[in-house]
CSV table of C-alpha atoms and ligand atoms in Angstrom, one decimal:
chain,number,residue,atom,x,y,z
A,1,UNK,CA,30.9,28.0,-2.9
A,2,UNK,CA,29.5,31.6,-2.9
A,3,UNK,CA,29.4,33.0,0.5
A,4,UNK,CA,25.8,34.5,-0.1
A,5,UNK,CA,24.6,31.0,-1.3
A,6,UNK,CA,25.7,29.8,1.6
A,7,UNK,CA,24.1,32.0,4.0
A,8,UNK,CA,20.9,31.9,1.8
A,9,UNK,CA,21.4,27.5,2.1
A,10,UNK,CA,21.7,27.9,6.0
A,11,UNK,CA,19.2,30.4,6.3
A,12,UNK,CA,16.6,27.9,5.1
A,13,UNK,CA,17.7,24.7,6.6
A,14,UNK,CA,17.6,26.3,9.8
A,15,UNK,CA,14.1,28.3,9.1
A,16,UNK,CA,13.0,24.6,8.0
A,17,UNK,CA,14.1,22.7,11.3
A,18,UNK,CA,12.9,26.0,13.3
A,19,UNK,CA,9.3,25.9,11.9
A,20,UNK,CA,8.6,22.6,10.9
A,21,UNK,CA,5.2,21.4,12.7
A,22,UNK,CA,5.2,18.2,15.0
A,23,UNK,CA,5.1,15.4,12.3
A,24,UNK,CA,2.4,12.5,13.7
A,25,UNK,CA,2.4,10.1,10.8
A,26,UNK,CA,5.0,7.3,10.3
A,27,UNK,CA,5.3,8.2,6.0
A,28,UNK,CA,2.5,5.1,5.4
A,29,UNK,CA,0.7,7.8,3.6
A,30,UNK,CA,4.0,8.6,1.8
A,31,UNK,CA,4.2,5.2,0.3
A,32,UNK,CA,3.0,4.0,-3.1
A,33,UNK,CA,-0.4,2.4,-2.5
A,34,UNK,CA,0.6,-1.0,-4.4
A,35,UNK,CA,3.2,-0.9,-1.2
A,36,UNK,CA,0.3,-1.5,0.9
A,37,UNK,CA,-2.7,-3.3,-0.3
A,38,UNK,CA,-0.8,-5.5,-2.5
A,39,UNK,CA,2.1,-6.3,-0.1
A,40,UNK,CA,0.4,-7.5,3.6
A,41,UNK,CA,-2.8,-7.1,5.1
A,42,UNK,CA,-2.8,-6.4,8.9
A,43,UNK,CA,-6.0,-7.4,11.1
A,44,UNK,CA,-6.8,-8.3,14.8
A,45,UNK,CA,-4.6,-5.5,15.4
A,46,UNK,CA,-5.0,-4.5,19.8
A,47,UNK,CA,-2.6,-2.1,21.0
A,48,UNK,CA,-2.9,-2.2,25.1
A,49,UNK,CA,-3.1,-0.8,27.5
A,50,UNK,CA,-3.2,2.7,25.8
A,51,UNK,CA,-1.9,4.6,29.0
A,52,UNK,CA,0.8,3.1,31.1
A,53,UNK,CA,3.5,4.9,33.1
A,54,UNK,CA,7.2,4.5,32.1
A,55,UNK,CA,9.0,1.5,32.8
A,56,UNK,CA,5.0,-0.6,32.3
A,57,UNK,CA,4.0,-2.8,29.3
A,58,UNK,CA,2.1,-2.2,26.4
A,59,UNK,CA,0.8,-5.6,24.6
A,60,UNK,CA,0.9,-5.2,20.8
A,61,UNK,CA,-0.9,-8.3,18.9
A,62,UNK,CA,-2.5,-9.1,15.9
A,63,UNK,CA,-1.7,-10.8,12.5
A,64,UNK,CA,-0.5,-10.3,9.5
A,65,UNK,CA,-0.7,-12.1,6.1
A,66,UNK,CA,1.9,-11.6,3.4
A,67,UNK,CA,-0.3,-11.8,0.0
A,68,UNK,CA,-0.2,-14.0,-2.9
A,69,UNK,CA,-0.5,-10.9,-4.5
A,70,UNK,CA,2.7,-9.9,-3.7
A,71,UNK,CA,4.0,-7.5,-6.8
A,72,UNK,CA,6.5,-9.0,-9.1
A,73,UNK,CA,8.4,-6.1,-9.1
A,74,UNK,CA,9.7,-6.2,-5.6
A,75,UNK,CA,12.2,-8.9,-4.4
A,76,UNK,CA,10.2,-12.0,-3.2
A,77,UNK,CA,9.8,-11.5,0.3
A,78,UNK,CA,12.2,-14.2,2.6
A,79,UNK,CA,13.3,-13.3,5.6
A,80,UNK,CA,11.4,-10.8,7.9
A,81,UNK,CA,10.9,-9.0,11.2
A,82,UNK,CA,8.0,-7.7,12.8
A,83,UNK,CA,8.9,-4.3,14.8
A,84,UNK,CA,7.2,-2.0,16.4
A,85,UNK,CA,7.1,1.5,14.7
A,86,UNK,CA,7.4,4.0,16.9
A,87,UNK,CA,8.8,8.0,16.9
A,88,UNK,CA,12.3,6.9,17.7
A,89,UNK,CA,13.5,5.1,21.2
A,90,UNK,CA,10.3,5.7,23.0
A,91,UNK,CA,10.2,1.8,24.1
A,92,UNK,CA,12.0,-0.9,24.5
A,93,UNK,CA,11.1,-4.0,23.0
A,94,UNK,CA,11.0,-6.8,25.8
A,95,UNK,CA,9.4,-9.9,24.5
A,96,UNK,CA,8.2,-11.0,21.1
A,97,UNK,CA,6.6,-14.5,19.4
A,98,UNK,CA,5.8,-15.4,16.2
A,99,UNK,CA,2.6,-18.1,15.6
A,100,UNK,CA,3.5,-18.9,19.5
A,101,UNK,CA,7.0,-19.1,18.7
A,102,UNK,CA,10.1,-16.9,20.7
A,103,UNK,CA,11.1,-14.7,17.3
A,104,UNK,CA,14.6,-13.1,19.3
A,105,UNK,CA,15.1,-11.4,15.1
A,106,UNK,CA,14.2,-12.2,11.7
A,107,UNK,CA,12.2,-14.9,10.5
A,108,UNK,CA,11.7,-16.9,7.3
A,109,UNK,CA,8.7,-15.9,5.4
A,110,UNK,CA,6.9,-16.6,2.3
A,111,UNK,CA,4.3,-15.5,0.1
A,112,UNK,CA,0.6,-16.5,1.5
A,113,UNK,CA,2.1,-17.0,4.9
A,114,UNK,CA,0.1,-15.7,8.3
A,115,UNK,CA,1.9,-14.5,10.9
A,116,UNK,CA,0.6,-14.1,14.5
A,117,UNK,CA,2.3,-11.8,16.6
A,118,UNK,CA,2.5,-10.4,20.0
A,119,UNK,CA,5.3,-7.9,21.5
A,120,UNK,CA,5.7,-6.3,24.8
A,121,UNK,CA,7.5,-3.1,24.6
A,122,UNK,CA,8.0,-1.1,28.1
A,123,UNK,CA,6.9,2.5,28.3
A,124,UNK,CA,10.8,4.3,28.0
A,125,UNK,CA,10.3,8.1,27.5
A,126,UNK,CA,6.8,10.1,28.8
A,127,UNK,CA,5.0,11.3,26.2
A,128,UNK,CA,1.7,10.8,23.6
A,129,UNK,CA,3.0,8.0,21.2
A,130,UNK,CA,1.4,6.4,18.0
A,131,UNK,CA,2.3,2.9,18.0
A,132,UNK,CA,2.0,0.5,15.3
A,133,UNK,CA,3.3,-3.4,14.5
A,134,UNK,CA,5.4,-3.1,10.9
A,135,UNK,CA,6.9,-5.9,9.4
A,136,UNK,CA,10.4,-5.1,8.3
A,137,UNK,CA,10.8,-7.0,4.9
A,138,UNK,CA,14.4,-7.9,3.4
A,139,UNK,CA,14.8,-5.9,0.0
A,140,UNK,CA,11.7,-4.1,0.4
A,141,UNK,CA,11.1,-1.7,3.7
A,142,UNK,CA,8.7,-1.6,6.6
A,143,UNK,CA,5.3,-2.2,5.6
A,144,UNK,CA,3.0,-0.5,8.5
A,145,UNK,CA,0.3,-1.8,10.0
A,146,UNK,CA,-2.7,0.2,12.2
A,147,UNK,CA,-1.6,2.4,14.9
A,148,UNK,CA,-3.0,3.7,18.2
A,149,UNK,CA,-1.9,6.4,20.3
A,150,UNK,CA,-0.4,5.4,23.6
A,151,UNK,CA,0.1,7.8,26.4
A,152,UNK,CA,3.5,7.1,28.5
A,153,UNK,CA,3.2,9.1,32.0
A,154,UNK,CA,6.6,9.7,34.1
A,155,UNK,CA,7.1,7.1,36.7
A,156,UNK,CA,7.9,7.8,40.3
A,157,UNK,CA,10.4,5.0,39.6
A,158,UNK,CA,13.6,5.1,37.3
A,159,UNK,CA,13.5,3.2,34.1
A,160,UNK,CA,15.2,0.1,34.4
A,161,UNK,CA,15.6,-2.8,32.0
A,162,UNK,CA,17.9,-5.7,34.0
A,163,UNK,CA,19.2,-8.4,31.8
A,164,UNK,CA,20.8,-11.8,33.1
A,165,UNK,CA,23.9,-12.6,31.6
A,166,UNK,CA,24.9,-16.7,30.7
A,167,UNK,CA,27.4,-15.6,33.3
A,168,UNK,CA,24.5,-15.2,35.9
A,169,UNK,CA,25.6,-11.5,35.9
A,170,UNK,CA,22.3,-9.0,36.2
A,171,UNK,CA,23.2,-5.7,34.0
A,172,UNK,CA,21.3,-2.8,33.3
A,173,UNK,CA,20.8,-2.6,29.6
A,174,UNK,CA,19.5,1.0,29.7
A,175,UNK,CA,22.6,2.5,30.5
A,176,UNK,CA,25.1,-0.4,29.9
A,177,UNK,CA,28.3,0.1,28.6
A,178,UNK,CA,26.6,3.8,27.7
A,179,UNK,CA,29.7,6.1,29.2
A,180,UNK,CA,32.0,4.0,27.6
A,181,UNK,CA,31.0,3.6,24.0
A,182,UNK,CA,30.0,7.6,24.3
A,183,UNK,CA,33.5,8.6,25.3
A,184,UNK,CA,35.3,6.1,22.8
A,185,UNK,CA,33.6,7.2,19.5
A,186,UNK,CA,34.1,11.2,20.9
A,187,UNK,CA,37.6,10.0,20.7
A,188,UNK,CA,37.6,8.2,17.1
A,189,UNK,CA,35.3,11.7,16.5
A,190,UNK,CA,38.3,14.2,17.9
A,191,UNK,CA,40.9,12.7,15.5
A,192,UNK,CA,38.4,13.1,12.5
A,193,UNK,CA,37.6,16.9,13.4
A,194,UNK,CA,41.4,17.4,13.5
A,195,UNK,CA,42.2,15.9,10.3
A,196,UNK,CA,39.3,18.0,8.8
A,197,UNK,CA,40.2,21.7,10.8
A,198,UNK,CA,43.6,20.8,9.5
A,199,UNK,CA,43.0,20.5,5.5
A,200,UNK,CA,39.9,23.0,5.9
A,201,UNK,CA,40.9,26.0,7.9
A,202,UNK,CA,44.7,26.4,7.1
A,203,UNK,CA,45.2,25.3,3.7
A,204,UNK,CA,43.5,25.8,0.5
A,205,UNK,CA,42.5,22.4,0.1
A,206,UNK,CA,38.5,23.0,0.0
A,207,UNK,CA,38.4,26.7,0.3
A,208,UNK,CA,40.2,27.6,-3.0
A,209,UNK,CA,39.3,24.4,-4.9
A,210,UNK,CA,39.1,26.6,-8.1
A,211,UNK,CA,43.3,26.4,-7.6
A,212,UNK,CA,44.0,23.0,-6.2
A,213,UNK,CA,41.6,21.2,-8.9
A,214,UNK,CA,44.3,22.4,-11.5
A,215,UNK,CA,46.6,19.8,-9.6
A,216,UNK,CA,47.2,16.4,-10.8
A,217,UNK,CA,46.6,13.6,-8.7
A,218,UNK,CA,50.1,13.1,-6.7
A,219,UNK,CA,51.3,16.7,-6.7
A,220,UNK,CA,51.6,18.4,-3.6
A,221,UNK,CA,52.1,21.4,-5.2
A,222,UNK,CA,55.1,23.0,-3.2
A,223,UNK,CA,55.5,25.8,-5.5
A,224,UNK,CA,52.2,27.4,-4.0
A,225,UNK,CA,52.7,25.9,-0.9
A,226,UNK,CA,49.8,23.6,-0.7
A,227,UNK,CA,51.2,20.6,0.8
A,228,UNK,CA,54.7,20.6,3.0
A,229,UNK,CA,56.8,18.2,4.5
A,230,UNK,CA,55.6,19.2,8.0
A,231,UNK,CA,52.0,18.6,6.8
A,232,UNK,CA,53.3,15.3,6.5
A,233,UNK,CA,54.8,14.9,9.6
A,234,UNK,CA,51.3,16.3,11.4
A,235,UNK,CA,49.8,14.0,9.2
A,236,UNK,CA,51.7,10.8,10.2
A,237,UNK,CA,50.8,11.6,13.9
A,238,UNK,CA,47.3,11.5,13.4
A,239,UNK,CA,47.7,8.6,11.5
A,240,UNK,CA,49.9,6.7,14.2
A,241,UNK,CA,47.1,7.5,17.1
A,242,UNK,CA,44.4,6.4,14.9
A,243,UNK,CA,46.4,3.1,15.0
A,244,UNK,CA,47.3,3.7,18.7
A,245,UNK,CA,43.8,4.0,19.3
A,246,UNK,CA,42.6,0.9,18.0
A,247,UNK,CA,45.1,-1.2,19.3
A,248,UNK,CA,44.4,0.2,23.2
A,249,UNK,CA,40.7,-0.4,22.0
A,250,UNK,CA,41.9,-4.2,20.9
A,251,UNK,CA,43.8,-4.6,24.3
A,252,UNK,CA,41.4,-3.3,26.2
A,253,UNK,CA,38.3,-5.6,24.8
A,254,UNK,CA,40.7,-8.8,25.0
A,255,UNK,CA,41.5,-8.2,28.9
A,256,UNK,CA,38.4,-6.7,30.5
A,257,UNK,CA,36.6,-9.2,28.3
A,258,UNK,CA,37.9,-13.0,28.4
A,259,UNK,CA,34.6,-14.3,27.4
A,260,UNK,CA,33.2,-13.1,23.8
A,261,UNK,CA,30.6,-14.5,21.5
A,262,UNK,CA,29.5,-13.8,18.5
A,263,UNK,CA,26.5,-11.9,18.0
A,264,UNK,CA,23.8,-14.6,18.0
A,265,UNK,CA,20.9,-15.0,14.9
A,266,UNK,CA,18.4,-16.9,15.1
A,267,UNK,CA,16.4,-17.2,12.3
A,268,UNK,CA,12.6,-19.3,12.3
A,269,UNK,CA,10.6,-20.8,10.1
A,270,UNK,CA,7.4,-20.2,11.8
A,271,UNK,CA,4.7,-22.7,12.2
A,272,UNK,CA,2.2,-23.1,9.3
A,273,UNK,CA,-1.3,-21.3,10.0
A,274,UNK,CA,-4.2,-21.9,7.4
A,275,UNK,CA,-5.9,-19.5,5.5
A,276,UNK,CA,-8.4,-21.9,7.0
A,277,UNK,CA,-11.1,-24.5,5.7
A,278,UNK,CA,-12.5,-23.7,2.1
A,279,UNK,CA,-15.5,-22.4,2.6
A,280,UNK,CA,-15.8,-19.7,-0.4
A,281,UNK,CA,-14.5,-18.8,-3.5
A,282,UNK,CA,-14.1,-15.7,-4.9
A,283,UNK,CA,-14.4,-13.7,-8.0
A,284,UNK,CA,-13.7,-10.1,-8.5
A,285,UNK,CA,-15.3,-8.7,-11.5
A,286,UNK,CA,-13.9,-4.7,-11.2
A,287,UNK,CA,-13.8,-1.9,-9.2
A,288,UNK,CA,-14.3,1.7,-8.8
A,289,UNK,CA,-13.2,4.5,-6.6
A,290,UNK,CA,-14.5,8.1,-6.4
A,291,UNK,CA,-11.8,9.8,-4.4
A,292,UNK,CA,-14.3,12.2,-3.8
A,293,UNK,CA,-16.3,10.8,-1.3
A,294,UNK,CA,-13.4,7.8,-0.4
A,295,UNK,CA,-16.0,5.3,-1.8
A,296,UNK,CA,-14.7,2.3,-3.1
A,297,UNK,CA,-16.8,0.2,-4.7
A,298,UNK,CA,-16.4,-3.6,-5.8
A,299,UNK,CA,-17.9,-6.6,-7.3
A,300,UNK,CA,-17.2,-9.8,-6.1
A,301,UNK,CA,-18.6,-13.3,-7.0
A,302,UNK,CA,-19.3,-15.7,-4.5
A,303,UNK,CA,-19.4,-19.0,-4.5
A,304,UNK,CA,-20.0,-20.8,-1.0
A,305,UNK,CA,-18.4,-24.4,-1.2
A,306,UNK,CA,-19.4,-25.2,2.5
A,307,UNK,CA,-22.1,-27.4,4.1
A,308,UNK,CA,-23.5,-25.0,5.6
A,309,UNK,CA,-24.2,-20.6,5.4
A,310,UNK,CA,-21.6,-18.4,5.2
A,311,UNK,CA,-21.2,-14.3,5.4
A,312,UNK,CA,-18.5,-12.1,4.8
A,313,UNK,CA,-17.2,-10.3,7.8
A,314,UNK,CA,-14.5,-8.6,7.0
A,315,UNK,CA,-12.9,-6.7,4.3
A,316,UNK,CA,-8.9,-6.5,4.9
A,317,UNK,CA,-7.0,-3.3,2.9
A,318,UNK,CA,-3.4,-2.8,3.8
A,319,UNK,CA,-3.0,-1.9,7.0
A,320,UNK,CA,-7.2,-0.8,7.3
A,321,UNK,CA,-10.3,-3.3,7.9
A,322,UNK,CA,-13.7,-2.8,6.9
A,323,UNK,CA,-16.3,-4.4,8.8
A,324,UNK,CA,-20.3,-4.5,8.2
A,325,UNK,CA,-22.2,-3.3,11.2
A,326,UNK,CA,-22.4,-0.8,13.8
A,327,UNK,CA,-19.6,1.3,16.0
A,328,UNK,CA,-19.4,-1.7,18.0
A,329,UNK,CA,-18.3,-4.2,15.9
A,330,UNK,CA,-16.0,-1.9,14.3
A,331,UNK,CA,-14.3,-1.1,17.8
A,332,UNK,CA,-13.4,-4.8,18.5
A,333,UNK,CA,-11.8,-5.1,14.5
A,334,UNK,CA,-8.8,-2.8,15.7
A,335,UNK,CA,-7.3,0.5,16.3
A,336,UNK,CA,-10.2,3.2,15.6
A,337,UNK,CA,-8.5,5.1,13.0
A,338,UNK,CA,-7.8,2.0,10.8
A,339,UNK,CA,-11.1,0.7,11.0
A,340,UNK,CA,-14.1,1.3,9.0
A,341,UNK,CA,-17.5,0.8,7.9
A,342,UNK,CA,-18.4,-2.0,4.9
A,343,UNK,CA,-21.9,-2.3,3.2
A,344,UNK,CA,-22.5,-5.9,1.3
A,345,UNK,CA,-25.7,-5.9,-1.0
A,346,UNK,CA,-27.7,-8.2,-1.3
A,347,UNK,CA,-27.0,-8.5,2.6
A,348,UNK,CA,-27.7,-11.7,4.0
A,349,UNK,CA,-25.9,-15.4,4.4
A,350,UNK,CA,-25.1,-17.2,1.0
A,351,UNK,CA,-26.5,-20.6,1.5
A,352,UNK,CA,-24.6,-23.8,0.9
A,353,UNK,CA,-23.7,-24.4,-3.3
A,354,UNK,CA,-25.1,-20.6,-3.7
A,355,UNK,CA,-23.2,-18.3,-5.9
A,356,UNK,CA,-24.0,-14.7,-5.4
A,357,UNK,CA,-22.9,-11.3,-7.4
A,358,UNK,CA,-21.9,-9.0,-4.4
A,359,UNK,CA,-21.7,-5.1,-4.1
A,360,UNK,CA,-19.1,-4.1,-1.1
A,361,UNK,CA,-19.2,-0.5,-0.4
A,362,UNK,CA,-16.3,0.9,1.8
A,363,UNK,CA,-16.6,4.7,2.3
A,364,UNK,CA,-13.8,5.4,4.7
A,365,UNK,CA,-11.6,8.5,5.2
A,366,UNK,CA,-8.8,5.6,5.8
A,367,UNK,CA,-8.5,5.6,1.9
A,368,UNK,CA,-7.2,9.1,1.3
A,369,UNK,CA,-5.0,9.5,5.1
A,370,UNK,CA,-3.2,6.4,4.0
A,371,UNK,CA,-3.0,6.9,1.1
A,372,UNK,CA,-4.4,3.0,0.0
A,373,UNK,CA,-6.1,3.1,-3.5
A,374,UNK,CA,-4.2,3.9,-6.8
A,375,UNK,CA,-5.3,6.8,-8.5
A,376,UNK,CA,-2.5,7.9,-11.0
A,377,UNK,CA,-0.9,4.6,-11.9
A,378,UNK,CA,0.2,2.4,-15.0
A,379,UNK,CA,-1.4,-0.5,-12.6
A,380,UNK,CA,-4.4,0.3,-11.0
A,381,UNK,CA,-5.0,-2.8,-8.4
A,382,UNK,CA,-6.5,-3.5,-5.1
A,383,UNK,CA,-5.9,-6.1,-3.2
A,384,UNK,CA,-7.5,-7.5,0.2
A,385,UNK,CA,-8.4,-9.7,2.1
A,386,UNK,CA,-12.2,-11.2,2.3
A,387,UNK,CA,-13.1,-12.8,5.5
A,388,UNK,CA,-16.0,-15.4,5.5
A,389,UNK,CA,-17.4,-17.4,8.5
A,390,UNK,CA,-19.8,-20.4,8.1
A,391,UNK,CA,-22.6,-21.3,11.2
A,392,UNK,CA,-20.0,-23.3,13.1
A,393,UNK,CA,-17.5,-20.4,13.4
A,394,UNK,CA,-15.3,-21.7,10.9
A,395,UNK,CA,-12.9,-19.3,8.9
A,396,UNK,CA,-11.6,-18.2,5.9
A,397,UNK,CA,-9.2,-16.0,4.2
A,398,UNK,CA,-9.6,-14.8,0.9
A,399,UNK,CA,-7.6,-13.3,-1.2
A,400,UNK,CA,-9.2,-11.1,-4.1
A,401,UNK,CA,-7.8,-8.8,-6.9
A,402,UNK,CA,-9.2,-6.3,-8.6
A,403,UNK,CA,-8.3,-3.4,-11.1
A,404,UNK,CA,-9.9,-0.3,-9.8
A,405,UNK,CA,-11.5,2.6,-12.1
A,406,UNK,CA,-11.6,6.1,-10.4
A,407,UNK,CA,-15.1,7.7,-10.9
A,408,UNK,CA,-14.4,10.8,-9.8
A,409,UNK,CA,-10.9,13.0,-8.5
A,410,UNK,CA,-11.3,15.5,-5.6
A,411,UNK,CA,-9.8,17.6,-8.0
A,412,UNK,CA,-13.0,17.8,-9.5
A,413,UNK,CA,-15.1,19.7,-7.2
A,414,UNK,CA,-14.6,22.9,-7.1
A,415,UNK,CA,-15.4,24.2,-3.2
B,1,LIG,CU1,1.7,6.5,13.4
């Protein structure tokens, strides 16, 4: 390549990793917003305590449902983990369940299903973290769910994560093994770099491939040198210590470790939880969305099927929940920045065999940060999850659809 190219190339990457700002967001806003509101719906979401010191827990509950919505253009969702999202190895993950159960990996999932979880991740590295659940889906990604900033403050006391071995032996899994697997792949790494120096730096392998292209296949090319008998002989050597190393490596597994296993999986089918008793059923007859002002506006049809009244309570977006009443109520629906305000009209219960047309208005910041409502695409859906709860306390989850209409693009006002 041309030398001044080059410099030009470097010159930027390095001006790009110099001055590029400190990035907060985990790339939910990034994703298609089908990803999101048609995929999962996150709710209950409690991240706590938000300030620990290193080596304390933070709890991380809530639920997720995987929607009957679920776009047909993504592979069917089967097997899945919930993780946390974090920036990098800022926690370790200690403890997780699944609907009550221990979920050590994956699990087996399926369209509609709920999935309760809780995991306790110890503080690792000090520092201001955002911490969210995800759930890591086979064939399709990490879908994110609501975050909240955690604050990790050094400890007086070392980090330490001690594991019990089935042989009753206590390691420490922070550091285990750590020296050992560092110096063995700078090993595997030395006999790469010298195989590369060698073809890069004296021959003109790479650095005149305008000449060694002209070469057929199996040439060596004597004539100009390119490749020499003692070339081979150099190359044999790295070629018997890259066998050399492996068999030391086999040798040395096989008699400082008599007693291997297999990794271990072990897949669940968690335990069924309801979308709960029928109490509603819903219709959704369209929907707009002025990015403007983030409003998004839609009409629902209501038909209450229970003995007794029932009210909506929550709307459910993606990763954000919408919730009618005051600062309060909105504080105990989840992390603060995923939670926002919802207007029903005409407010009030829907009484028993009722059917009512309702208006819900969200207008919520939430919808342009993450990026949730459809704006510019051939399918312009919504989907979420309706919440109603009859006089008794009972629950249900609703699933609605709607195709959404923008109104109005920011683009629009001019400042
Ligand atoms: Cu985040």
């Amino acid at each position: 390549m041309d030398r001044r190219l080059l410099t030009i190339l470097m010159v930027l990457a390095l001006t790009a990793i110099v001055s590029a700002p400190k990035v907060f967001a985990h790339g939910e806003a990034g994703d298609e917003p089908f990803l999101k509101n048609m995929t999962t719906a996150f709710y209950d979401v409690s991240v706590s305590p938000t300030e620990i010191e290193v080596g304390q827990p933070v709890t991380v509950t809530g639920t997720v449902k995987i929607l009957e919505t679920w776009p047909h253009t993504l592979t069917p969702p089967e097997i899945a983990a919930i993780v946390p999202v974090v920036p990098g190895p800022v926690f370790v993950l200690k403890d997780r369940t699944i609907n009550d159960q221990p979920a050590i990996g994956s699990f087996f999932v399926e369209k509609g299903g709920i999935y309760q979880f809780k995991m306790v991740l110890l503080g690792k590295e000090p520092g201001q973290w955002h911490v969210h659940p995800g759930m890591a889906i086979s064939g399709t990604g990490t879908l994110v769910g609501p975050g909240e900033w955690v604050t990790v403050k050094p400890s007086a006391t070392k980090f330490a994560f001690p594991v019990t071995l089935l042989s009753g032996e206590t390691i420490e899994l922070n550091t285990y093994g750590g020296q050992f697997v560092w110096w063995w792949s700078f090993a595997g790494f030395l006999l790469g770099m010298a195989w590369m120096v060698y073809w890069t730096f004296t021959k003109r392998t790479v650095t005149n491939l305008a000449v060694t292209m002209q070469l057929p296949v199996n040439d060596d090319g004597p004539d100009i040198g390119l490749i020499t008998p003692r070339d081979h002989m150099w190359m044999n050597v790295l070629a018997g210590l890259t066998v050399l190393l492996l068999l030391v490596g086999w040798t040395y597994a096989t008699t400082s470790y008599p007693v291997r296993w297999p990794q271990q999986t072990d897949w669940i089918t968690p335990r069924f939880i309801s979308s709960g008793e029928t109490l509603a059923e819903a219709r959704t007859n369209g929907a707009t969305y002025d990015e403007a002002t983030d409003t998004l506006v839609m009409k629902v049809q209501v038909k209450n099927v229970a003995g007794s009244a029932i009210t909506l309570n929550r709307v459910v977006i993606g990763m954000a929940t919408f919730v009618p009443g005051g600062a309060e109520e909105q504080a105990k629906a989840g992390p603060r920045e995923y939670v926002g305000p919802l207007e029903v009209e005409p407010k009030g219960p829907i009484a028993p065999g009722e059917t009512k047309d309702l208006t819900l208005t969200i207008s919520s910041m939430i919808f342009s940060t993450a990026r949730l409502i459809p704006l510019n695409d051939p399918q312009q859906f919504v989907a979420g999850v309706l919440r109603f709860e009859n006089t008794q306390g009972s629950q249900q989850l609703v699933t609605v659809r709607a195709g959404v209409v923008p109104t109005q693009f920011r683009s629009q006002i001019r400042p």
